[in-house]
């Protein structure tokens, strides 16, 4: 399919640049606002437990520190177990139906969390929330990979993850405002946080069902001319691999679990996610440890995310323009490491330096994960293989969330040296792994460049669905 795709149009049918630009605008304006909002409120609902803690959750429910940290970590149990099955359901039901079900489910669970009275009940709701949210991130990453070319994905996924940094900023400001509702209707501030922040996903579940386009080959969002233009673009982008498979391929599914890339990407994702979730869940507590009141800490936890949003977007645009991933991950990881070192060494040197260090940490962590995500969506070919690989990498990577929930203990307050030191080790591993992966992909590409025609034919003979193992496929490094 890829070999002949560039000749798919006759001279008369060839789209003009204006026609392609109109299509891109139509696609971007429909898809990106929706999936960005989905993830924005998903991330807010996932980490708002940190804001709820400052609003009195622990005291009102009489839970212990171990129960609270257990509630943070147990979320990821359901999240990890259900990511791969969730992406299989995505293939079966289609994006708009499946994502709408997820939004409706976790919005309902979030609202119910306002009724918890014990640590055990909170842990139960967090498990259910993890199950409900498990399918969203792998679904969106896979969804973007079938609506955008490889060249576009670095920028698009960076924008998508930049939105999650807005979740941190927006969540802190929102929690600051909601805390003033304490006592209204006989409810405490933390209960209003869960109730108010449950409303957007419930509303979006309806909007998504009617507005989100399904798979490009079948959606009514495209007319036939637009569909032909787009499918041709994606066929050329796929090169020697086919991306339009009618059915789920068990061969491609099995290939995911025998491919070394799955585990290499899972490890680098896990290490970065440890840092990403630890800063997301504990930033209000870290800021409060600098001497701010609970209310001030909610507000002061927002600016680091605003700056991180800018860094994440710029790093993604740069990765797209240079068609490079490894050095962009390493540079962001190095920035994060500097931030953690400053948090440790400046602990007794005033608030300003300590606070700037949290800005550096947040900026680096988010800027690192965006090119990691676009890296593995680019380098797995075949629709089924990429879908299952994305879910598997996210599933294994989110073990990092379980680890993150245990790093910052109340007994380490106010400086949290143990948590910062552990996070420093994980982010250093990200940089080392990124360089190692880059070197490996360069070597594999050179080996394929040197392949003789006889070697190429020997690989192709009798082998179907080679996906990214096709001798003409080149990895992005």
Coordinates of N, CA and C in Angstrom, one line a residue, residues 11 85 137 165 169 215 285 312 342 362 397 429 456 466:
X11 N -3.3 13.4 -11.8 CA -2.8 14.8 -11.8 C -4.0 15.7 -11.5
X85 N -6.7 -3.8 27.9 CA -8.1 -4.2 27.6 C -8.8 -3.0 27.1
X137 N -5.7 7.9 28.3 CA -4.5 8.4 27.7 C -4.0 7.5 26.6
X165 N -0.2 20.3 32.0 CA 0.4 21.3 32.9 C -0.6 22.3 33.2
X169 N -2.1 24.0 36.9 CA -2.3 25.4 37.2 C -3.8 25.7 37.5
X215 N -13.0 6.8 13.5 CA -11.8 6.5 12.6 C -12.0 7.2 11.3
X285 N 1.8 20.3 48.8 CA 2.4 20.1 50.1 C 3.8 20.6 50.1
X312 N 7.0 22.8 27.6 CA 6.6 21.6 26.9 C 6.2 21.8 25.5
X342 N 18.8 21.6 43.2 CA 18.6 22.9 43.8 C 17.6 22.8 45.0
X362 N 9.1 21.2 37.5 CA 7.9 21.0 36.8 C 8.1 21.2 35.3
X397 N 4.4 1.8 32.4 CA 4.9 3.1 32.8 C 4.2 3.7 34.1
X429 N 18.0 8.5 35.3 CA 17.8 7.3 34.5 C 17.2 7.6 33.1
X456 N 17.2 -8.2 1.9 CA 15.9 -7.6 2.0 C 14.8 -8.6 1.6
X466 N 5.0 -7.2 8.9 CA 6.3 -6.9 9.5 C 6.2 -5.6 10.3

